[in-house]
XYZ file of C-alpha atoms in Angstrom:
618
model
C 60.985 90.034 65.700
C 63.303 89.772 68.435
C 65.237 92.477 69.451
C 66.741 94.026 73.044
C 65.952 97.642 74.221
C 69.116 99.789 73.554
C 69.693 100.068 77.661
C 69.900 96.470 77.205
C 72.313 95.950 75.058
C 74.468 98.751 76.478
C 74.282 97.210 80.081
C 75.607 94.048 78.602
C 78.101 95.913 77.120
C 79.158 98.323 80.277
C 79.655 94.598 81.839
C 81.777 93.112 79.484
C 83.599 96.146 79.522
C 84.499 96.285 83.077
C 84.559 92.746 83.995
C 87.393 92.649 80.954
C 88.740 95.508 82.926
C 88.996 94.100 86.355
C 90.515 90.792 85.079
C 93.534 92.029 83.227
C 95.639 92.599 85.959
C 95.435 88.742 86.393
C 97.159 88.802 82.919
C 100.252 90.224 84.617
C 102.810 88.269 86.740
C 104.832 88.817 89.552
C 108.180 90.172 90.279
C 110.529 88.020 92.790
C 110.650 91.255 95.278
C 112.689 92.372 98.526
C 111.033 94.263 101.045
C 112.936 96.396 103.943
C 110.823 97.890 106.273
C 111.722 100.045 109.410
C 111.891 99.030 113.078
C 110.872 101.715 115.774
C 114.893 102.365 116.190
C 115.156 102.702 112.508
C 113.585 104.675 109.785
C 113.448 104.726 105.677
C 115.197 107.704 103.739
C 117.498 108.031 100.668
C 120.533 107.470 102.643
C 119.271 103.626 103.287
C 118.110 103.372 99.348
C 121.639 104.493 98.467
C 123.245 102.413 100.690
C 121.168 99.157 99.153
C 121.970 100.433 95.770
C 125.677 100.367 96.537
C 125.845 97.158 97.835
C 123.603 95.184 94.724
C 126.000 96.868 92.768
C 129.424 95.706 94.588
C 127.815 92.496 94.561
C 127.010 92.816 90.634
C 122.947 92.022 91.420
C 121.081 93.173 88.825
C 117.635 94.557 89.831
C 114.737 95.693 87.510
C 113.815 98.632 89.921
C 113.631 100.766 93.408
C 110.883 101.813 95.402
C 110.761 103.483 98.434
C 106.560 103.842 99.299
C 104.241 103.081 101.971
C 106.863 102.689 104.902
C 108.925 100.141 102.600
C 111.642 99.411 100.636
C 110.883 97.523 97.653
C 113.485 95.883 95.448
C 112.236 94.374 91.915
C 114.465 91.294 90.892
C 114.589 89.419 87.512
C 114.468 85.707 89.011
C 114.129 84.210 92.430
C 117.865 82.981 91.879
C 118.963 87.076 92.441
C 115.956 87.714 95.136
C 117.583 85.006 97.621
C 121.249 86.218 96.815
C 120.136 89.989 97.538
C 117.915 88.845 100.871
C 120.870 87.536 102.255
C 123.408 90.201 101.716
C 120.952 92.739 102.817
C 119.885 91.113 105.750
C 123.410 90.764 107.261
C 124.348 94.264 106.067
C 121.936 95.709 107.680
C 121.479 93.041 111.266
C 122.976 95.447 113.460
C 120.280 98.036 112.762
C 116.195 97.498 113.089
C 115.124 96.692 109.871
C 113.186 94.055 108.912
C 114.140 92.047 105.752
C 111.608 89.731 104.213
C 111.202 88.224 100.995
C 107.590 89.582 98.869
C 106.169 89.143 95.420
C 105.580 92.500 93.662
C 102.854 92.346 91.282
C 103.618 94.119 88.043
C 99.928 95.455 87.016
C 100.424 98.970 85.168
C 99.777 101.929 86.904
C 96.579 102.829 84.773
C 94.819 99.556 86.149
C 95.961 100.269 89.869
C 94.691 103.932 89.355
C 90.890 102.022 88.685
C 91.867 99.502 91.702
C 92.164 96.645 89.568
C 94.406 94.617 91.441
C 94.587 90.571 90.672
C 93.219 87.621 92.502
C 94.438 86.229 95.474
C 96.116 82.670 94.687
C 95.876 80.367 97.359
C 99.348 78.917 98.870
C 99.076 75.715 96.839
C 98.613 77.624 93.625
C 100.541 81.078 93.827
C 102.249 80.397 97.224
C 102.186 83.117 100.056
C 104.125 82.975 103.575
C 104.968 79.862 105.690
C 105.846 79.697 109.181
C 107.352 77.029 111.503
C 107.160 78.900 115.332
C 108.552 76.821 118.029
C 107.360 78.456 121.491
C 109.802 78.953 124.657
C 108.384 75.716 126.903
C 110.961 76.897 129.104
C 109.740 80.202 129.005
C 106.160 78.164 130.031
C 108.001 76.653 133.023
C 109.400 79.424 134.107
C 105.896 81.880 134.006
C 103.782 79.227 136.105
C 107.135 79.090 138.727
C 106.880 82.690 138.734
C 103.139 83.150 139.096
C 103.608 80.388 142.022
C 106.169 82.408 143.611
C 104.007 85.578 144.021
C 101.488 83.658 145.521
C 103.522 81.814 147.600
C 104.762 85.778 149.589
C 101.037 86.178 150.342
C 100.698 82.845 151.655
C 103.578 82.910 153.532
C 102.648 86.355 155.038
C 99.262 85.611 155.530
C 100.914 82.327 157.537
C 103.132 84.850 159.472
C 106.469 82.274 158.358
C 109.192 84.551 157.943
C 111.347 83.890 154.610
C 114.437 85.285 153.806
C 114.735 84.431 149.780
C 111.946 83.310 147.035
C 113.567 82.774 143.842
C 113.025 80.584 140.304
C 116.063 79.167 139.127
C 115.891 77.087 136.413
C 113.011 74.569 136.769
C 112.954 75.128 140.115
C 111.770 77.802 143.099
C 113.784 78.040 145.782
C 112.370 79.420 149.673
C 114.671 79.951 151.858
C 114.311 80.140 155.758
C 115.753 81.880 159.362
C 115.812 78.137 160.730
C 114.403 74.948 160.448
C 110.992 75.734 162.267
C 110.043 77.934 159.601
C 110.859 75.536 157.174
C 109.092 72.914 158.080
C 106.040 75.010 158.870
C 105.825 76.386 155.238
C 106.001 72.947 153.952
C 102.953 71.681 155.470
C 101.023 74.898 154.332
C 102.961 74.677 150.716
C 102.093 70.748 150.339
C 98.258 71.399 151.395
C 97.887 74.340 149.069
C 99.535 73.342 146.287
C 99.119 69.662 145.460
C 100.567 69.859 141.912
C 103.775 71.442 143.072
C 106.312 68.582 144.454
C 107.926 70.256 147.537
C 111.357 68.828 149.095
C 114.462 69.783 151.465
C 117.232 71.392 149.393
C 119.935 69.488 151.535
C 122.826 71.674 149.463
C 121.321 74.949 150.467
C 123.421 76.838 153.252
C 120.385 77.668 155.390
C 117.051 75.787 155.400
C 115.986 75.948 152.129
C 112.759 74.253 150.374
C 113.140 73.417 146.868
C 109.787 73.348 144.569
C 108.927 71.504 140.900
C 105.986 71.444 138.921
C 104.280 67.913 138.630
C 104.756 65.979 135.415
C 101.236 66.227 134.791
C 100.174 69.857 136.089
C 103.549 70.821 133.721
C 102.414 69.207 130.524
C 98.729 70.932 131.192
C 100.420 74.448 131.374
C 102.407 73.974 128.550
C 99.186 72.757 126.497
C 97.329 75.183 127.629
C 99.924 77.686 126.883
C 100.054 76.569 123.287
C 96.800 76.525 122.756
C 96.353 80.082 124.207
C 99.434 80.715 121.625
C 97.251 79.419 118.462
C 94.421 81.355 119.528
C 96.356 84.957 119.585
C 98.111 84.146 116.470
C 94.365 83.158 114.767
C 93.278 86.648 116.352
C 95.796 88.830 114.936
C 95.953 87.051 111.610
C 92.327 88.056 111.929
C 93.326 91.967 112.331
C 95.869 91.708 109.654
C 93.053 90.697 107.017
C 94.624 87.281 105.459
C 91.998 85.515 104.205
C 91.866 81.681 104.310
C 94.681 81.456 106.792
C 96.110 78.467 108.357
C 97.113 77.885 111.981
C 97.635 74.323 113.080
C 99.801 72.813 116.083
C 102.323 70.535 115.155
C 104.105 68.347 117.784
C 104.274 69.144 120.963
C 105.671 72.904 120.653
C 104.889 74.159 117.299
C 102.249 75.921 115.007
C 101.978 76.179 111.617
C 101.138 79.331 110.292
C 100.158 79.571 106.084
C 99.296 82.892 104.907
C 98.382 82.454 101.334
C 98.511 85.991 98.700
C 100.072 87.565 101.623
C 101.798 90.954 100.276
C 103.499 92.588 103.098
C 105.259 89.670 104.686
C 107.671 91.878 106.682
C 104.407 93.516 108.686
C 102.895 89.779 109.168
C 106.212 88.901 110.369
C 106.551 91.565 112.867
C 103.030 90.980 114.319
C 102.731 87.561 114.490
C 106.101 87.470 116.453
C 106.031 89.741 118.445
C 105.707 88.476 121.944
C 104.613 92.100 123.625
C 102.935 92.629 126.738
C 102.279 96.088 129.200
C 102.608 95.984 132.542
C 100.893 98.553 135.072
C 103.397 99.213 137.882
C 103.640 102.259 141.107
C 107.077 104.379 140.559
C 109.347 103.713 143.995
C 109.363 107.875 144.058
C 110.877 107.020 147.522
C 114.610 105.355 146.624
C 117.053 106.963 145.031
C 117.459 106.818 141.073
C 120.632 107.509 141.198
C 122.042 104.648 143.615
C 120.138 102.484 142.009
C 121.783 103.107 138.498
C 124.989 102.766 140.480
C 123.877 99.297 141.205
C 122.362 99.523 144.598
C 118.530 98.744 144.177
C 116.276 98.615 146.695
C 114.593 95.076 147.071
C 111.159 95.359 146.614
C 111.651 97.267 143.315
C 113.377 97.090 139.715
C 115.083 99.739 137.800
C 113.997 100.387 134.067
C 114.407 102.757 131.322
C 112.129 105.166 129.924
C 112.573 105.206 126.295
C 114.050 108.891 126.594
C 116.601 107.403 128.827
C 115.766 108.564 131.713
C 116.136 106.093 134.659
C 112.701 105.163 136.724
C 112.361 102.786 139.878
C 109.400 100.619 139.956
C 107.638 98.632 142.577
C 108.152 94.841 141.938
C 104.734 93.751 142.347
C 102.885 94.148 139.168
C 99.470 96.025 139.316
C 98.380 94.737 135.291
C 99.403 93.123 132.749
C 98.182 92.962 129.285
C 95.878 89.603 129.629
C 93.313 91.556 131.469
C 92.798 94.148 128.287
C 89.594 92.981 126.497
C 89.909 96.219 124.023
C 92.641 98.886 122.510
C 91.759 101.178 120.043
C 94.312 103.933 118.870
C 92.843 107.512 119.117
C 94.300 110.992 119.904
C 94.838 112.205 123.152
C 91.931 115.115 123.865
C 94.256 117.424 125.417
C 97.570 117.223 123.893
C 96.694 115.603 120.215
C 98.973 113.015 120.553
C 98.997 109.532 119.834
C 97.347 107.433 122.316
C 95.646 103.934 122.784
C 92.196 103.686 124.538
C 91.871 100.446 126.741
C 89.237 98.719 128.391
C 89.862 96.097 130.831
C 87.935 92.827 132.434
C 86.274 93.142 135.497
C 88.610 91.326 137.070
C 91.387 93.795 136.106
C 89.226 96.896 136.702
C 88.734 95.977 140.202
C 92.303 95.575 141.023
C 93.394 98.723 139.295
C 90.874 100.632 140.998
C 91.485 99.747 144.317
C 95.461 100.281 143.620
C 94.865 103.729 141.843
C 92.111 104.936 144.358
C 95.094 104.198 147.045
C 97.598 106.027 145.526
C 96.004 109.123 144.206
C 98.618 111.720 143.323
C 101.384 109.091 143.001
C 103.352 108.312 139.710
C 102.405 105.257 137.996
C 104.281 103.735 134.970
C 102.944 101.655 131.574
C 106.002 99.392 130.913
C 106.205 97.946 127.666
C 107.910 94.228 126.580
C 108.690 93.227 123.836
C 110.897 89.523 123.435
C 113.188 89.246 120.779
C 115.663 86.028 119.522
C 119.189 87.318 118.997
C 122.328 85.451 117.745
C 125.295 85.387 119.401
C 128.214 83.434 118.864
C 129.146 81.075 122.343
C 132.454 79.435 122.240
C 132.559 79.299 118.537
C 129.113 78.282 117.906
C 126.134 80.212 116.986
C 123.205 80.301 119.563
C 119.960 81.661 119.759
C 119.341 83.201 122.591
C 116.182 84.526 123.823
C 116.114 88.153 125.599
C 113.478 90.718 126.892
C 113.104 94.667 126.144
C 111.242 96.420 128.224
C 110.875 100.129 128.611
C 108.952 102.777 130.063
C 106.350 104.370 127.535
C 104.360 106.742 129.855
C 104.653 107.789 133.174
C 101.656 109.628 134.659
C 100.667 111.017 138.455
C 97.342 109.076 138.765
C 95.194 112.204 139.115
C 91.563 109.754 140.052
C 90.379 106.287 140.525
C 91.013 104.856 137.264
C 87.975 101.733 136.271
C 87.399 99.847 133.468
C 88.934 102.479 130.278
C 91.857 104.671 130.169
C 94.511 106.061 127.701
C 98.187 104.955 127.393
C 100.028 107.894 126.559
C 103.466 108.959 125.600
C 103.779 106.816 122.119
C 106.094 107.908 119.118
C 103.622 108.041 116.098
C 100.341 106.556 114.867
C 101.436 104.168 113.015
C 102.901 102.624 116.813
C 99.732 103.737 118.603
C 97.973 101.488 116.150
C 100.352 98.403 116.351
C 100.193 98.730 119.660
C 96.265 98.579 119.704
C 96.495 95.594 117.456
C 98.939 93.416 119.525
C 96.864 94.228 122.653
C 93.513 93.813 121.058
C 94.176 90.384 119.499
C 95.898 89.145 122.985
C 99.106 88.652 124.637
C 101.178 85.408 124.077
C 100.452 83.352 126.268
C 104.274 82.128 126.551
C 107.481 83.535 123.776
C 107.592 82.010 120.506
C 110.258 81.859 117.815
C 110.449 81.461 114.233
C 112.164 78.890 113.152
C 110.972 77.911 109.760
C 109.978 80.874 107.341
C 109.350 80.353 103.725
C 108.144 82.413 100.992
C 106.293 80.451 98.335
C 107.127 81.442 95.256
C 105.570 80.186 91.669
C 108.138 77.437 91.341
C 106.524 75.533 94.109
C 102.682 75.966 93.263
C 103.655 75.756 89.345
C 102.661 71.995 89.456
C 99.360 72.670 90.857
C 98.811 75.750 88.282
C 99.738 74.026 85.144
C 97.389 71.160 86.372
C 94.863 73.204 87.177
C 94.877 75.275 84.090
C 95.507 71.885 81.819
C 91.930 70.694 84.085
C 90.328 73.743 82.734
C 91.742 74.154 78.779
C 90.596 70.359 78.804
C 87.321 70.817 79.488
C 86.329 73.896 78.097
C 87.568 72.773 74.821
C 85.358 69.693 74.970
C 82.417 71.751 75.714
C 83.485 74.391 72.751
C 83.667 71.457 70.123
C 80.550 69.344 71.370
C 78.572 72.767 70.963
C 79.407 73.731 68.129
C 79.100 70.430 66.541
C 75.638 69.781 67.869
C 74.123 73.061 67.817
C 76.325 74.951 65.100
C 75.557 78.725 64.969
C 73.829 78.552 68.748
C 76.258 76.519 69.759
C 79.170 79.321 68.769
C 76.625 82.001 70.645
C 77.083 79.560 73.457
C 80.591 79.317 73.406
C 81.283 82.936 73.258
C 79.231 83.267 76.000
C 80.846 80.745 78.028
C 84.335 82.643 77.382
C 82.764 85.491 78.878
C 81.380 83.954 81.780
C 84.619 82.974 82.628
C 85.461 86.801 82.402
C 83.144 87.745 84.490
C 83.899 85.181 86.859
C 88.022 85.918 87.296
C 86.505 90.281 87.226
C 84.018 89.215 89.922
C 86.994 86.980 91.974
C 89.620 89.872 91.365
C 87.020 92.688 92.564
C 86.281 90.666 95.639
C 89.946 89.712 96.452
C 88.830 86.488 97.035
C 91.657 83.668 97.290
C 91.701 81.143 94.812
C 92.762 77.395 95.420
C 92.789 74.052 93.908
C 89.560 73.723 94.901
C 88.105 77.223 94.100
C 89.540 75.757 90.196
C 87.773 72.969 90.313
C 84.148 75.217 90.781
C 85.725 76.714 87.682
C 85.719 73.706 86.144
C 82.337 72.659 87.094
C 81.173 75.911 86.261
C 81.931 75.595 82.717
C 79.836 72.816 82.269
C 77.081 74.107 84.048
C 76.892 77.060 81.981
C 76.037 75.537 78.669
C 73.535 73.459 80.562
C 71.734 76.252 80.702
C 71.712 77.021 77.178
C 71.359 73.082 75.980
C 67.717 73.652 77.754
C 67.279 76.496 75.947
C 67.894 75.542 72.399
C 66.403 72.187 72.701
C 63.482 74.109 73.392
C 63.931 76.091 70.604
C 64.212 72.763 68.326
C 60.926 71.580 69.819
C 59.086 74.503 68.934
C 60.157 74.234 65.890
C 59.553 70.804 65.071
C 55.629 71.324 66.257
C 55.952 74.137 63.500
C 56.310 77.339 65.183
C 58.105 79.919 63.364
C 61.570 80.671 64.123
C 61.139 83.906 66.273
C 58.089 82.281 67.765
C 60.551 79.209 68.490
C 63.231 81.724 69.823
C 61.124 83.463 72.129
C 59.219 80.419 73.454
C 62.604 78.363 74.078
C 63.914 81.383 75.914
C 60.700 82.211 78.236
C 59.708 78.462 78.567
C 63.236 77.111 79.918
C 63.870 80.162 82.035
C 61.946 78.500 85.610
C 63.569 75.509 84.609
C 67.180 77.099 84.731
C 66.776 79.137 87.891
C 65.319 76.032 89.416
C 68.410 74.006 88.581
C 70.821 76.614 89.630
C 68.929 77.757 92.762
C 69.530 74.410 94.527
C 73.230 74.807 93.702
C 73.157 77.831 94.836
C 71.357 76.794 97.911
C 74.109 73.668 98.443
C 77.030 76.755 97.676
C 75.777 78.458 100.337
C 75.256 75.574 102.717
C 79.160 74.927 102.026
C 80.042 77.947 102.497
C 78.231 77.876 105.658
C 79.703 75.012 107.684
C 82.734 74.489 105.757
C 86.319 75.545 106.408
C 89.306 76.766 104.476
C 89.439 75.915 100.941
C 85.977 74.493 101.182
C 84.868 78.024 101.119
C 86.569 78.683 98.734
C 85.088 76.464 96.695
C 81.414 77.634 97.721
C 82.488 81.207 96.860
C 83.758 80.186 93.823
C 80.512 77.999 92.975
C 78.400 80.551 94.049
C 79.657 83.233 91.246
C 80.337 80.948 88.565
C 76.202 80.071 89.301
C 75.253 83.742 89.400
C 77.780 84.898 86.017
C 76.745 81.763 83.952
C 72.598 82.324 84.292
C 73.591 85.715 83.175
C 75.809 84.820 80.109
C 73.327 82.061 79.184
C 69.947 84.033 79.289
C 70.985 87.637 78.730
C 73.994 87.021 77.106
C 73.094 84.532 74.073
C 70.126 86.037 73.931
C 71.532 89.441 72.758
C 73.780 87.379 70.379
C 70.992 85.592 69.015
C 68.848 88.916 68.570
C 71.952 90.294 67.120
C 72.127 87.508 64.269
C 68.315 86.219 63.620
C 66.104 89.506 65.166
C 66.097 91.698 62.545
C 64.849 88.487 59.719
C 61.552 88.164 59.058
C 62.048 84.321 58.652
C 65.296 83.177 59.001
C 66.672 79.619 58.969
C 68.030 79.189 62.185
C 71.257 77.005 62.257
C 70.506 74.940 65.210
């Protein structure tokens, strides 16, 4: 006889169960979705849903549903035809204002399945589509940075030098010195063309007084603007990192451009705002010595800038920046010990640490200010013509009396909510850009693009799991419908195990599918020809079941092991959708052993255990 132990049976079942579970929500498709989320300026409440209402209305835009949750507006559409009509209206209606429009795909699993977190797979961007963007950064912007940086260094050489300047100033491509007299001139060019060997230095003949006029090299231009790329692709890979995307794409293309994929992304609005937003803190001493107010009536003192605290209030600031955010190696967002509000903890280099401490052990009991920037693209219409103009934002976020020496960790204070103190903890821990960048190329990949590649994929699969069905059957009959069942099952398991994991599926990841299915009946062809051996040397047929069951077991976990062991090698030193692939191997190798040894073995208990001699139809 050849039965299971009830726990057995009902672990097989509890499995089945919940793998059928966890798949279903991969039964359910999409909705072509709008999303509105909030800017800082901005917020979300029943005024803005009304408003949106009104306007799909006017514009006789039907929608299948309304949902304000989770810091977002989502709007349900019928067809991607509607979804691009609404996106547009919506996002003009509402430019003026800081809201973020983006385009999203809504999955439509019922509430009961969400309630057990039974959420569907993640489709890669060549199957299910996800977000695409084509960022172009500022090589101006480059330019402009390294003139800059020059400049400052330039004062201290100049001091240091004792060659008096009257003016040091980037306009354009260019940085301009300007002199008392001739003398001076000519003395800061020798030290400026010793120094600096990748800066060409010449007479600006044009100039009223003596005036030096400076440009980058050709070469020592192209390397900073390289560099500054590359620096770009790294922050973007680091906060794709912090937004969770799995499988992500970030490749340069041409000289000034990266490619960002994001396939199964949900929340494109939030991977919009991070990924472009070019913010950076600087670290600067409050000039409590001018007057505010005569510099809001436009007379400010030289060696300092005026800026706004975000409550409006006016605040002079010393030029010379103590920090910026490239020296921040940490952020965290916390609560602030003694007033419970929302802060970020930072920890800088040592580079950065040593600076700040000298600067705040100097000016103990004077006001220092965090200065946040953010860069935004704006529209505006130029003699009749649309440009895109690049501008700056920065305000004041904290101003503090430095009480001690600050080192290596502090708090930045003064932030509106959580939800900031952590954005502002991710931008900062996955890096500043290195230079601005802009979108210029955003697409939302809906089904109608990937369809090709699904239909394919699922024709790839029908195909050859109907082959496998029929040649079963055929050849082994009664085991060879056990076998099939239990290859349906696998596949179950496999899509449960896929969905449960959130892993993102790809062309590739289907084609482990594919060669899944036919690995899992080779599993079961050893067994039953092992069953028709031992019954061919005369061995009765539970005998013959039981032998072909234990005797073919080493053999299958040898055969899979070494898959496994190549799966894992993949998944080791491979990239992209090559790991997907391993992962996919991987469980299809770990689901099929089970199906095929537990799985048909319960079957074939089921049918033949309880028979004393039964004639086994294989």
């Amino acid at each position: 006889m050849n039965r299971y132990p009830l726990w057995k049976n009902l672990l097989l079942l509890v499995v089945i169960a919940t793998a059928v579970i966890y798949a279903m929500p991969n039964l359910y498709g999409d909705d072509p979705a709008v999303q509105i989320s909030a800017g800082r300026q901005a917020s979300l409440d029943n005024a803005l849903v009304s408003n949106v209402e009104t306007q799909l209305k006017e514009a006789d835009l039907p929608y299948k549903g309304l949902t304000l949750e989770d810091n977002r507006l989502l709007i349900r559409f019928a067809d991607a035809d509607s979804q691009l009509k609404a996106r547009e209206m919506i996002a003009g209606s509402l430019a003026e204002q800081d809201y973020i429009v983006a385009l999203n795909l809504a999955p439509t699993t019922p509430e009961w399945l969400t309630g057990l977190k039974a959420e569907p797979m993640n489709l890669g961007l060549d199957l299910r589509g996800g977000v695409h963007f084509l960022m172009e950064v500022d090589m101006q912007a480059v330019q402009h940075q390294a003139l800059t940086g020059i400049a400052d260094d330039l004062r201290l050489l100049l001091r240091e030098s004792v060659i008096r300047y009257t003016r040091v100033e980037v306009e354009g491509d260019t940085l301009f010195l300007g002199f008392r007299d001739a003398t001076e001139r000519d003395k800061a060019e020798q030290e400026i063309s010793r120094d600096y060997p990748d800066v060409v230095v010449s007479t600006d003949e044009s100039a009223d007084r003596p005036t030096l006029a400076l440009n980058m090299t050709e070469t020592f231009l192209r390397e900073t603007q390289t560099l500054a790329l590359q620096q770009n692709i790294t922050t973007l890979r680091n906060r794709i990192n912090e937004l969770g995307v799995a499988e992500p794409t970030v490749q340069q293309q041409g000289q000034n451009r990266i490619v960002v994929q994001l396939p199964g992304v949900q929340d494109t609005a939030q991977a919009k705002k991070i990924l472009g937003a070019t913010a950076t803190l600087e670290f600067r001493l409050v000039d409590f010595e001018s007057d505010v107010q005569s510099a809001v009536n436009g007379r400010v003192p030289a060696n300092s800038e005026l800026f706004n605290h975000r409550d409006g209030t006016p605040y002079l600031l010393n030029k010379r920046v103590m920090l910026t955010g490239e020296n921040i190696i940490n952020a965290a967002s916390t609560l602030d010990a003694q007033t419970n509000s929302p802060a970020v903890s930072v920890t800088i280099d040592g580079k950065g640490a040593r600076i700040f401490s000298n600067v705040t052990g100097d000016n103990i009991g004077n006001p220092m200010a965090v200065v946040f920037i953010e860069s935004k693209s704006e529209t505006e219409v130029v003699a009749g013509e649309e440009v895109r103009v690049r501008k700056q934002f920065p305000e004041i976020i904290s101003v503090a009396t430095i009480r001690d020496q600050l080192g290596k960790k502090f708090q930045i204070t003064g932030l509106d909510s959580t939800t900031e103190a952590r954005d502002l903890a991710l931008l900062l821990r996955a890096g500043a850009l290195a230079a601005p960048i802009e979108i210029v190329e955003e697409r939302t990949v809906g089904p109608s693009m990937g369809q090709e590649n699904i239909d394919k994929g699922f024709k790839s699969v029908v195909i050859g799991l109907v082959l496998v069905l029929v040649f079963m059957a055929v050849w082994y009959r009664v085991f060879g419908l056990v076998a099939n069942l239990a290859l349906a099952v696998n596949l179950v398991l496999l899509v449960a195990l896929l969905s449960m994991l959130q892993a993102t599926l790809t062309m590739p990841g289907i084609a482990g599918i594919v060669l899944t299915v036919g690995m899992a009946v080779d599993a079961n062809v050893l067994i039953f020809e092992r069953i028709r051996e031992e019954l061919h040397i005369g061995n009765s047929p539970q005998a013959s079941i039981r032998a072909g069951y234990d005797k073919a077991l080493s053999t299958i976990a040898d055969a899979n092991v070494t898959t496994l062991i190549a799966a894992v090698v993949l998944f080791g030193f491979g990239t992209g959708t090559i790991k997907g692939f391993a992962v996919t191997l991987s469980l299809g190798i770990l689901t099929s052993m089970f199906t095929a040894i537990m799985g048909t073995r319960a079957l074939v208990n089921l049918i033949y255990g309880r028979q004393h001699r039964p004639a086994l139809s294989i």
